[in-house]
Amino acid sequence: MAQVSSIADEQTSTPVSSSKSITLRISRYNPKHDESSQFMEFSVPYEKWTTVLEAILEVKKHFDHSVAVRYSCRQATCGSCGMMINGKPRLACFTKISELNSNVITVEPMNNFPIIRDLAVKFERLFDSHHKIKPYLIRDDSELESDEREFLQSPKEVEQYIQFANCIKCGLCNSACPTMATDSSFVGPQALAQAYRYVADSRDKGKDTRLKIIDESHGIWRCHFAGSCSQVCPKGVDPAMGIQLLRGYLLGFRS
Amino acid sequence: MTSDEHKEGIRGMANPSRYGIERVAYLLMRLSGLGLLAYFVAHIYETSNILRGQVGWDEFLELTQTTEGHIFLTVVIGMCVFHTVNGVRVMLGHGGVGVGKPTRPDYPYDPASQNYRHKIGIYSAIVLAAAAMMYGLAVMFGE
Ligand code: HEM
Ligand code: SF4
Ligand code: FES
């Protein structure tokens, strides 16, 4: 299946004044009829600013349009393009080839997510867990009814949670997490960080409900504070911080 | 392709090479915890030899007087010290102590929870464990 090709001479969307090229190894796997994954290799030209996603799209355009990859925004906003790039979960659109300092770039589907095909993985479990922690403000009244028309917050109150609201649901954290690696039921760093995001919001009154949801055997206690989630998060969410602060409530360190 | 879920599995969980010293500490903590548990069980078995009287006790104690016994005990000392010191760090972290404060993050988004305080905690645990092991070696082999 392996094939080495070169597109340096062809017309590409990346301006190919560049003489630099890398070998892009793409993991190919279709669970419907393949027994195991195999790598296909392509030689792709790049510039200082070329992203891994652009390199994959070059391959799709010129060599093999059947490579399955999910993407949309190309600017680290939609959370679609997470994949293992040289062994670590990263956003393909947010990772420049030049920053990887390697002549060979290996892309594989994210760990801890079922594979749909090639680089595309299923997000059902991530979304289910996210939904489970009730990712919305819980309170009896609504902004529409209240006299104030909106629930005011001081900049300080906003600062308590805004970092966690940066989450784009890309799943990189869940892919790096050592507990996710072996536990099929763990709620995961993404959802736990979102539980903190709402618990820390001064407008929210659902703290007790949420703490109860995560206080179970495959909930927050499975976190060992290894911190890998925070190291791979592309948006500075720092799930590990959120989880420990959240656990502080359950342990009685905070109220 | 271990299963449909595509979980990384124990190998991925126990791979300390990708996510910094914090992941190394995670692995050492697990290994030392399990090692201490094994030692604890063995220790109860060993000390129960006192029921066989002085002779049985002395006989068993000789096991630890060999070179292998010394090395084994040195490893136990290292596990003990690392597990205790790092355990205090992990417990503080789990309570939300020293994990940083939420802010408005800026590129390149260095995570505040992976900060120097916890790194110092980890390196202290390693250095203290190494020092205790060297002291143990000096005492046991220095006789
Ligand atoms: C003062 C001494 C100790 C302290 C402060 C301590 C602290 C801790 C902490 C905080 C954890 C959880 C780590 C995590 O969340 O990843 C842990 C795990 C563990 N400890 Fe200890 N511990 C101590 C002594 C012991 C002893 C004497 C034993 C054995 C008899 C032991 C066996 C374990 C085991 C088996 C685990 C679980 C390891 C794992 O699966 O990750 N610990 N310890
Ligand atoms: S916390 Fe970070 S890594 Fe995890 S899903 Fe959200 S943006 Fe992605
Ligand atoms: S394509 Fe949207 S995050 Fe990468």
Short mmCIF file of C-alpha atoms and ligand atoms in Angstrom, two decimals:
data_model
loop_
_atom_site.label_atom_id
_atom_site.label_comp_id
_atom_site.label_asym_id
_atom_site.label_seq_id
_atom_site.Cartn_x
_atom_site.Cartn_y
_atom_site.Cartn_z
CA MET A 1 0.00 0.00 0.00
CA ALA A 2 2.93 2.30 0.71
CA GLN A 3 3.76 4.67 -2.07
CA VAL A 4 6.26 7.47 -2.41
CA SER A 5 5.26 10.33 -4.61
CA SER A 6 6.45 13.82 -5.25
CA ILE A 7 4.38 16.83 -6.10
CA ALA A 8 7.14 19.37 -6.15
CA ASP A 9 6.80 19.88 -9.90
CA GLU A 10 3.06 20.04 -10.05
CA GLN A 11 0.83 23.02 -9.52
CA THR A 12 -0.26 23.30 -5.93
CA SER A 13 -2.20 25.75 -3.83
CA THR A 14 0.85 26.22 -1.63
CA PRO A 15 3.23 28.43 -3.60
CA VAL A 16 5.92 25.98 -4.54
CA SER A 17 8.84 28.30 -4.78
CA SER A 18 9.95 26.13 -1.93
CA SER A 19 12.63 23.57 -2.45
CA LYS A 20 11.93 22.16 0.99
CA SER A 21 9.82 19.07 1.33
CA ILE A 22 8.89 16.58 4.03
CA THR A 23 7.69 13.03 4.01
CA LEU A 24 4.11 12.87 5.20
CA ARG A 25 3.07 9.46 6.54
CA ILE A 26 -0.68 9.08 6.73
CA SER A 27 -2.32 6.25 8.64
CA ARG A 28 -4.95 4.56 6.44
CA TYR A 29 -7.58 2.35 7.98
CA ASN A 30 -11.15 1.47 7.20
CA PRO A 31 -12.65 -0.58 10.04
CA LYS A 32 -15.21 -2.01 7.63
CA HIS A 33 -12.71 -4.03 5.62
CA ASP A 34 -9.14 -3.51 6.86
CA GLU A 35 -7.60 -5.72 9.52
CA SER A 36 -5.09 -3.14 10.60
CA SER A 37 -3.89 0.32 9.69
CA GLN A 38 -1.14 0.95 7.17
CA PHE A 39 0.92 4.01 6.42
CA MET A 40 1.02 5.71 3.05
CA GLU A 41 3.93 8.03 2.39
CA PHE A 42 3.95 11.21 0.34
CA SER A 43 6.58 13.79 -0.35
CA VAL A 44 5.05 17.24 0.19
CA PRO A 45 6.67 20.66 -0.35
CA TYR A 46 6.22 23.20 2.42
CA GLU A 47 6.90 26.75 3.45
CA LYS A 48 7.59 28.16 6.88
CA TRP A 49 3.88 28.75 7.34
CA THR A 50 2.47 25.51 5.87
CA THR A 51 0.30 23.65 8.38
CA VAL A 52 -0.05 19.89 8.69
CA LEU A 53 -3.67 20.22 7.57
CA GLU A 54 -2.58 22.02 4.39
CA ALA A 55 -0.09 19.26 3.70
CA ILE A 56 -2.82 16.63 4.07
CA LEU A 57 -5.11 18.61 1.77
CA GLU A 58 -2.29 18.78 -0.79
CA VAL A 59 -2.17 15.01 -0.73
CA LYS A 60 -5.93 14.80 -1.15
CA LYS A 61 -5.84 17.22 -4.05
CA HIS A 62 -2.97 15.68 -6.01
CA PHE A 63 -2.62 12.04 -5.02
CA ASP A 64 -5.39 10.41 -3.16
CA HIS A 65 -8.64 12.18 -2.55
CA SER A 66 -9.92 9.22 -0.51
CA VAL A 67 -7.84 10.17 2.56
CA ALA A 68 -10.46 10.77 5.26
CA VAL A 69 -9.86 13.86 7.38
CA ARG A 70 -12.26 16.15 9.20
CA TYR A 71 -11.73 19.89 9.25
CA SER A 72 -13.70 23.07 8.84
CA CYS A 73 -12.42 26.40 10.16
CA ARG A 74 -8.67 25.98 9.57
CA GLN A 75 -8.06 28.39 12.43
CA ALA A 76 -8.26 26.39 15.69
CA THR A 77 -11.86 27.32 16.31
CA CYS A 78 -14.13 24.47 15.26
CA GLY A 79 -12.23 21.68 17.01
CA SER A 80 -12.55 19.21 14.12
CA CYS A 81 -9.00 18.47 13.05
CA GLY A 82 -7.43 16.85 16.12
CA MET A 83 -5.06 13.99 15.29
CA MET A 84 -1.84 12.39 16.47
CA ILE A 85 0.98 14.33 14.83
CA ASN A 86 4.39 12.78 15.46
CA GLY A 87 2.99 10.90 18.42
CA LYS A 88 1.14 13.69 20.21
CA PRO A 89 -2.44 14.91 19.87
CA ARG A 90 -2.52 18.29 18.12
CA LEU A 91 -4.76 20.32 15.84
CA ALA A 92 -3.60 19.81 12.25
CA CYS A 93 -4.63 23.36 11.30
CA PHE A 94 -2.75 24.85 14.26
CA THR A 95 0.49 22.91 13.84
CA LYS A 96 3.06 24.19 11.39
CA ILE A 97 5.34 21.69 9.71
CA SER A 98 8.31 23.94 10.43
CA GLU A 99 7.70 23.86 14.18
CA LEU A 100 7.93 20.07 14.32
CA ASN A 101 11.64 20.06 13.42
CA SER A 102 11.40 16.79 11.57
CA ASN A 103 11.72 15.64 7.98
CA VAL A 104 9.10 13.00 8.53
CA ILE A 105 5.62 13.89 9.73
CA THR A 106 3.44 11.01 10.85
CA VAL A 107 -0.29 11.60 11.20
CA GLU A 108 -2.59 9.09 12.87
CA PRO A 109 -6.14 9.19 14.22
CA MET A 110 -6.48 10.46 17.79
CA ASN A 111 -6.07 7.85 20.51
CA ASN A 112 -9.00 7.01 22.78
CA PHE A 113 -11.52 7.77 20.04
CA PRO A 114 -13.07 5.10 17.79
CA ILE A 115 -11.90 5.39 14.17
CA ILE A 116 -14.42 6.17 11.44
CA ARG A 117 -11.83 6.04 8.69
CA ASP A 118 -8.18 7.10 8.36
CA LEU A 119 -7.80 10.30 10.41
CA ALA A 120 -11.48 10.86 11.22
CA VAL A 121 -12.67 9.68 14.64
CA LYS A 122 -16.04 9.44 16.39
CA PHE A 123 -16.88 12.14 18.92
CA GLU A 124 -20.05 10.59 20.40
CA ARG A 125 -18.51 9.75 23.76
CA LEU A 126 -16.94 13.21 24.09
CA PHE A 127 -20.23 14.94 23.31
CA ASP A 128 -22.21 12.60 25.57
CA SER A 129 -19.89 13.29 28.50
CA HIS A 130 -19.98 17.00 27.77
CA HIS A 131 -23.76 16.93 27.71
CA LYS A 132 -23.87 14.87 30.91
CA ILE A 133 -22.39 17.65 33.06
CA LYS A 134 -25.17 20.04 31.98
CA PRO A 135 -23.15 22.62 30.02
CA TYR A 136 -25.53 25.53 30.48
CA LEU A 137 -26.53 27.94 33.23
CA ILE A 138 -28.83 26.32 35.75
CA ARG A 139 -31.17 28.71 37.62
CA ASP A 140 -34.87 29.21 38.08
CA ASP A 141 -35.26 32.67 36.57
CA SER A 142 -34.17 33.68 33.10
CA GLU A 143 -32.57 36.79 31.64
CA LEU A 144 -35.75 37.48 29.70
CA GLU A 145 -37.93 37.73 32.80
CA SER A 146 -35.56 39.49 35.16
CA ASP A 147 -35.83 43.26 35.59
CA GLU A 148 -32.14 43.73 35.00
CA ARG A 149 -32.58 42.15 31.55
CA GLU A 150 -29.17 40.56 31.82
CA PHE A 151 -27.23 38.98 34.64
CA LEU A 152 -24.40 41.39 35.29
CA GLN A 153 -20.92 40.15 36.11
CA SER A 154 -17.83 42.02 37.19
CA PRO A 155 -14.64 41.48 35.17
CA LYS A 156 -13.35 39.56 38.18
CA GLU A 157 -16.30 37.19 38.10
CA VAL A 158 -15.82 36.64 34.37
CA GLU A 159 -12.17 35.82 34.96
CA GLN A 160 -13.16 32.89 37.18
CA TYR A 161 -14.43 30.85 34.24
CA ILE A 162 -13.62 32.56 30.91
CA GLN A 163 -10.48 30.49 30.40
CA PHE A 164 -12.56 27.32 30.50
CA ALA A 165 -15.10 28.77 28.13
CA ASN A 166 -12.33 28.75 25.50
CA CYS A 167 -12.85 25.01 25.03
CA ILE A 168 -13.53 24.08 21.38
CA LYS A 169 -14.35 20.40 22.11
CA CYS A 170 -11.44 19.16 20.02
CA GLY A 171 -10.80 16.20 22.34
CA LEU A 172 -7.00 16.52 22.39
CA CYS A 173 -7.10 16.45 26.20
CA ASN A 174 -9.09 13.21 26.25
CA SER A 175 -6.61 11.72 23.81
CA ALA A 176 -3.59 12.55 26.00
CA CYS A 177 -5.19 11.51 29.30
CA PRO A 178 -3.68 8.36 30.88
CA THR A 179 -6.99 7.42 32.50
CA MET A 180 -8.86 7.64 29.19
CA ALA A 181 -6.23 5.24 27.80
CA THR A 182 -7.61 2.35 29.82
CA ASP A 183 -11.03 3.38 31.19
CA SER A 184 -13.98 3.18 28.79
CA SER A 185 -16.35 4.93 31.21
CA PHE A 186 -14.24 7.85 32.51
CA VAL A 187 -16.01 11.16 32.01
CA GLY A 188 -12.73 12.71 30.85
CA PRO A 189 -10.85 16.02 31.22
CA GLN A 190 -12.90 17.88 28.61
CA ALA A 191 -16.21 17.36 30.43
CA LEU A 192 -14.71 17.85 33.88
CA ALA A 193 -13.19 21.17 32.81
CA GLN A 194 -16.61 22.21 31.54
CA ALA A 195 -18.20 21.19 34.84
CA TYR A 196 -15.79 23.63 36.47
CA ARG A 197 -16.56 26.28 33.86
CA TYR A 198 -20.23 26.36 34.96
CA VAL A 199 -19.64 25.80 38.66
CA ALA A 200 -17.30 28.82 38.69
CA ASP A 201 -19.80 31.05 36.85
CA SER A 202 -21.41 33.50 39.29
CA ARG A 203 -24.68 33.36 37.33
CA ASP A 204 -24.99 29.59 37.75
CA LYS A 205 -26.88 27.93 40.59
CA GLY A 206 -26.31 24.32 39.56
CA LYS A 207 -23.18 23.59 41.57
CA ASP A 208 -24.64 20.85 43.76
CA THR A 209 -26.31 19.12 40.80
CA ARG A 210 -23.07 19.08 38.84
CA LEU A 211 -20.88 18.01 41.73
CA LYS A 212 -23.22 15.07 42.26
CA ILE A 213 -22.92 14.07 38.59
CA ILE A 214 -19.12 13.94 38.64
CA ASP A 215 -18.84 12.43 42.15
CA GLU A 216 -19.06 8.83 40.98
CA SER A 217 -16.72 5.92 40.42
CA HIS A 218 -15.78 6.84 36.84
CA GLY A 219 -16.01 10.53 37.57
CA ILE A 220 -13.57 13.09 38.93
CA TRP A 221 -11.79 10.69 41.32
CA ARG A 222 -10.19 8.87 38.37
CA CYS A 223 -8.08 11.94 37.67
CA HIS A 224 -4.51 11.51 38.95
CA PHE A 225 -3.37 15.03 38.06
CA ALA A 226 -0.89 13.80 35.45
CA GLY A 227 -1.49 17.09 33.61
CA SER A 228 -1.11 15.73 30.08
CA CYS A 229 -4.51 17.20 29.13
CA SER A 230 -3.29 20.71 29.91
CA GLN A 231 -0.06 20.19 28.02
CA VAL A 232 -1.83 19.40 24.75
CA CYS A 233 -4.79 21.80 24.97
CA PRO A 234 -4.51 24.25 22.04
CA LYS A 235 -6.72 26.90 23.67
CA GLY A 236 -5.11 27.36 27.09
CA VAL A 237 -8.07 25.82 28.87
CA ASP A 238 -5.85 23.97 31.38
CA PRO A 239 -8.34 21.19 32.22
CA ALA A 240 -6.02 19.85 34.95
CA MET A 241 -6.36 23.13 36.85
CA GLY A 242 -10.14 23.13 36.51
CA ILE A 243 -10.39 19.54 37.71
CA GLN A 244 -8.26 20.11 40.82
CA LEU A 245 -10.19 23.28 41.68
CA LEU A 246 -13.41 21.34 41.18
CA ARG A 247 -12.17 18.54 43.43
CA GLY A 248 -11.37 21.25 45.99
CA TYR A 249 -15.15 21.80 46.33
CA LEU A 250 -15.80 18.10 46.87
CA LEU A 251 -12.99 17.77 49.42
CA GLY A 252 -14.18 20.83 51.31
CA PHE A 253 -11.14 23.01 50.50
CA ARG A 254 -13.41 25.54 48.77
CA SER A 255 -17.05 26.44 49.01
CA MET B 1 -5.83 -1.28 16.78
CA THR B 2 -6.43 -2.99 20.09
CA SER B 3 -10.20 -2.57 20.05
CA ASP B 4 -12.99 -0.68 18.39
CA GLU B 5 -12.66 2.06 20.96
CA HIS B 6 -9.07 2.65 19.82
CA LYS B 7 -7.97 3.23 23.42
CA GLU B 8 -4.27 3.74 23.87
CA GLY B 9 -4.15 0.99 26.50
CA ILE B 10 -1.72 0.31 29.32
CA ARG B 11 1.27 0.91 27.08
CA GLY B 12 0.12 4.43 26.32
CA MET B 13 -0.83 5.06 29.92
CA ALA B 14 2.61 3.93 31.10
CA ASN B 15 4.61 5.73 28.40
CA PRO B 16 6.38 8.54 30.27
CA SER B 17 8.20 10.05 27.30
CA ARG B 18 5.71 12.49 25.81
CA TYR B 19 4.14 14.77 28.39
CA GLY B 20 6.88 16.14 30.60
CA ILE B 21 8.05 15.43 34.13
CA GLU B 22 4.46 15.46 35.44
CA ARG B 23 3.67 12.31 33.48
CA VAL B 24 6.91 10.70 34.74
CA ALA B 25 5.82 11.50 38.31
CA TYR B 26 2.40 9.97 37.57
CA LEU B 27 4.03 6.73 36.46
CA LEU B 28 6.51 6.60 39.36
CA MET B 29 3.66 7.26 41.80
CA ARG B 30 1.65 4.34 40.43
CA LEU B 31 4.63 1.99 40.34
CA SER B 32 5.83 2.94 43.81
CA GLY B 33 2.30 2.62 45.19
CA LEU B 34 1.94 -0.87 43.79
CA GLY B 35 5.50 -1.74 44.83
CA LEU B 36 4.84 -0.59 48.39
CA LEU B 37 1.61 -2.56 48.49
CA ALA B 38 3.49 -5.68 47.40
CA TYR B 39 6.21 -4.97 49.96
CA PHE B 40 3.59 -4.41 52.66
CA VAL B 41 2.03 -7.82 52.04
CA ALA B 42 5.44 -9.47 51.93
CA HIS B 43 6.43 -7.60 55.07
CA ILE B 44 3.45 -8.96 57.03
CA TYR B 45 4.33 -12.44 55.83
CA GLU B 46 7.98 -11.96 56.79
CA THR B 47 7.30 -10.61 60.25
CA SER B 48 4.78 -13.39 60.90
CA ASN B 49 7.84 -15.68 61.05
CA ILE B 50 8.20 -14.53 64.63
CA LEU B 51 5.57 -17.19 65.35
CA ARG B 52 8.23 -19.77 64.51
CA GLY B 53 10.34 -18.41 67.34
CA GLN B 54 13.82 -16.88 67.33
CA VAL B 55 15.29 -19.43 64.91
CA GLY B 56 12.63 -18.94 62.25
CA TRP B 57 12.90 -15.15 62.61
CA ASP B 58 16.67 -15.13 62.26
CA GLU B 59 16.56 -17.52 59.34
CA PHE B 60 14.20 -15.31 57.44
CA LEU B 61 16.03 -12.11 58.33
CA GLU B 62 19.15 -13.51 56.70
CA LEU B 63 17.41 -13.10 53.35
CA THR B 64 17.90 -9.35 53.68
CA GLN B 65 21.57 -9.70 54.58
CA THR B 66 22.57 -10.75 51.05
CA THR B 67 23.59 -8.43 48.21
CA GLU B 68 20.25 -8.99 46.51
CA GLY B 69 18.47 -8.30 49.79
CA HIS B 70 20.36 -5.02 50.21
CA ILE B 71 19.48 -3.91 46.69
CA PHE B 72 15.85 -4.89 47.24
CA LEU B 73 15.66 -2.86 50.43
CA THR B 74 17.31 0.09 48.68
CA VAL B 75 14.56 0.05 46.08
CA VAL B 76 11.96 -0.10 48.86
CA ILE B 77 13.57 2.94 50.52
CA GLY B 78 13.46 4.83 47.22
CA MET B 79 9.81 3.92 46.61
CA CYS B 80 8.89 4.91 50.15
CA VAL B 81 10.51 8.34 50.01
CA PHE B 82 9.32 9.17 46.49
CA HIS B 83 5.78 7.98 47.19
CA THR B 84 5.51 9.95 50.42
CA VAL B 85 6.99 13.25 49.18
CA ASN B 86 5.20 13.12 45.82
CA GLY B 87 2.05 11.93 47.63
CA VAL B 88 2.00 15.13 49.67
CA ARG B 89 2.38 17.14 46.46
CA VAL B 90 -0.40 15.21 44.72
CA MET B 91 -2.74 15.57 47.70
CA LEU B 92 -2.16 19.33 47.81
CA GLY B 93 -2.75 19.50 44.04
CA HIS B 94 -5.91 17.44 44.31
CA GLY B 95 -7.20 19.94 46.82
CA GLY B 96 -6.50 22.77 44.39
CA VAL B 97 -3.36 24.01 46.17
CA GLY B 98 -0.61 25.45 43.98
CA VAL B 99 -2.37 24.70 40.69
CA GLY B 100 -2.58 28.35 39.63
CA LYS B 101 -5.49 30.72 39.23
CA PRO B 102 -7.89 31.05 36.28
CA THR B 103 -7.03 34.03 34.07
CA ARG B 104 -7.50 35.14 30.49
CA PRO B 105 -5.02 32.86 28.74
CA ASP B 106 -2.66 34.20 26.09
CA TYR B 107 -0.74 32.46 23.34
CA PRO B 108 1.35 30.27 23.67
CA TYR B 109 -1.00 29.16 26.45
CA ASP B 110 1.47 27.69 28.93
CA PRO B 111 -0.79 25.84 31.36
CA ALA B 112 -0.62 27.40 34.83
CA SER B 113 -1.24 24.07 36.56
CA GLN B 114 2.02 22.67 35.20
CA ASN B 115 4.00 25.24 37.15
CA TYR B 116 7.37 25.44 38.85
CA ARG B 117 5.90 24.77 42.32
CA HIS B 118 4.72 21.33 41.34
CA LYS B 119 7.85 20.70 39.27
CA ILE B 120 9.97 21.55 42.32
CA GLY B 121 7.82 19.11 44.30
CA ILE B 122 8.46 16.35 41.78
CA TYR B 123 12.21 16.98 41.51
CA SER B 124 12.47 17.17 45.32
CA ALA B 125 10.75 13.80 45.60
CA ILE B 126 13.22 12.30 43.11
CA VAL B 127 16.30 13.88 44.69
CA LEU B 128 15.25 12.96 48.23
CA ALA B 129 14.52 9.39 47.13
CA ALA B 130 17.94 9.15 45.48
CA ALA B 131 19.66 10.59 48.56
CA ALA B 132 17.83 8.17 50.87
CA MET B 133 18.77 5.27 48.60
CA MET B 134 22.45 6.28 48.67
CA TYR B 135 22.36 6.59 52.45
CA GLY B 136 20.72 3.18 52.64
CA LEU B 137 23.36 1.66 50.38
CA ALA B 138 26.12 3.25 52.43
CA VAL B 139 24.71 1.85 55.69
CA MET B 140 23.99 -1.62 54.34
CA PHE B 141 27.13 -2.14 52.31
CA GLY B 142 29.35 -0.07 54.58
CA GLU B 143 29.25 -2.50 57.48
C1 HEM C 1 2.77 8.84 54.04
C2 HEM C 1 2.76 7.97 53.12
C3 HEM C 1 1.88 7.98 51.87
C4 HEM C 1 1.32 9.04 51.20
C5 HEM C 1 1.41 10.52 51.51
C6 HEM C 1 0.60 8.46 50.08
C7 HEM C 1 -0.11 9.18 49.14
C8 HEM C 1 -0.73 8.66 48.04
C9 HEM C 1 -1.51 9.38 47.07
C10 HEM C 1 -1.80 10.87 47.13
C11 HEM C 1 -1.93 8.52 46.13
C12 HEM C 1 -2.79 8.84 44.91
C13 HEM C 1 -1.92 9.17 43.75
C14 HEM C 1 -2.71 9.47 42.53
O1 HEM C 1 -3.80 10.05 42.58
O2 HEM C 1 -2.21 9.14 41.45
C15 HEM C 1 -1.43 7.22 46.49
C16 HEM C 1 -1.65 6.06 45.76
C17 HEM C 1 -1.32 4.80 46.17
N1 HEM C 1 -0.63 4.47 47.34
FE1 HEM C 1 0.09 5.77 48.68
N2 HEM C 1 0.74 7.10 50.10
C18 HEM C 1 1.50 6.77 51.19
C19 HEM C 1 1.88 5.51 51.61
C20 HEM C 1 1.51 4.34 50.97
C21 HEM C 1 1.84 2.99 51.44
C22 HEM C 1 2.59 2.69 52.73
C23 HEM C 1 1.33 2.12 50.52
C24 HEM C 1 1.37 0.59 50.50
C25 HEM C 1 1.11 -0.15 51.47
C26 HEM C 1 0.70 2.90 49.47
C27 HEM C 1 0.09 2.35 48.37
C28 HEM C 1 -0.52 3.09 47.39
C29 HEM C 1 -1.14 2.52 46.22
C30 HEM C 1 -1.26 1.03 45.88
C31 HEM C 1 -1.63 3.58 45.46
C32 HEM C 1 -2.41 3.50 44.12
C33 HEM C 1 -1.42 3.61 43.02
C34 HEM C 1 -2.11 3.77 41.69
O3 HEM C 1 -2.78 2.83 41.24
O4 HEM C 1 -1.99 4.84 41.09
N3 HEM C 1 0.83 4.24 49.77
N4 HEM C 1 -0.69 7.33 47.65
S1 SF4 C 2 -10.11 21.45 27.03
FE1 SF4 C 2 -8.67 22.06 25.38
S2 SF4 C 2 -7.94 20.10 24.56
FE2 SF4 C 2 -9.79 19.62 25.73
S3 SF4 C 2 -11.46 19.67 24.23
FE3 SF4 C 2 -11.37 21.73 25.15
S4 SF4 C 2 -10.00 22.91 23.78
FE4 SF4 C 2 -9.69 20.73 23.26
S1 FES C 3 -10.01 22.92 11.23
FE1 FES C 3 -11.17 23.85 12.85
S2 FES C 3 -9.88 23.47 14.55
FE2 FES C 3 -8.64 22.78 12.91
#
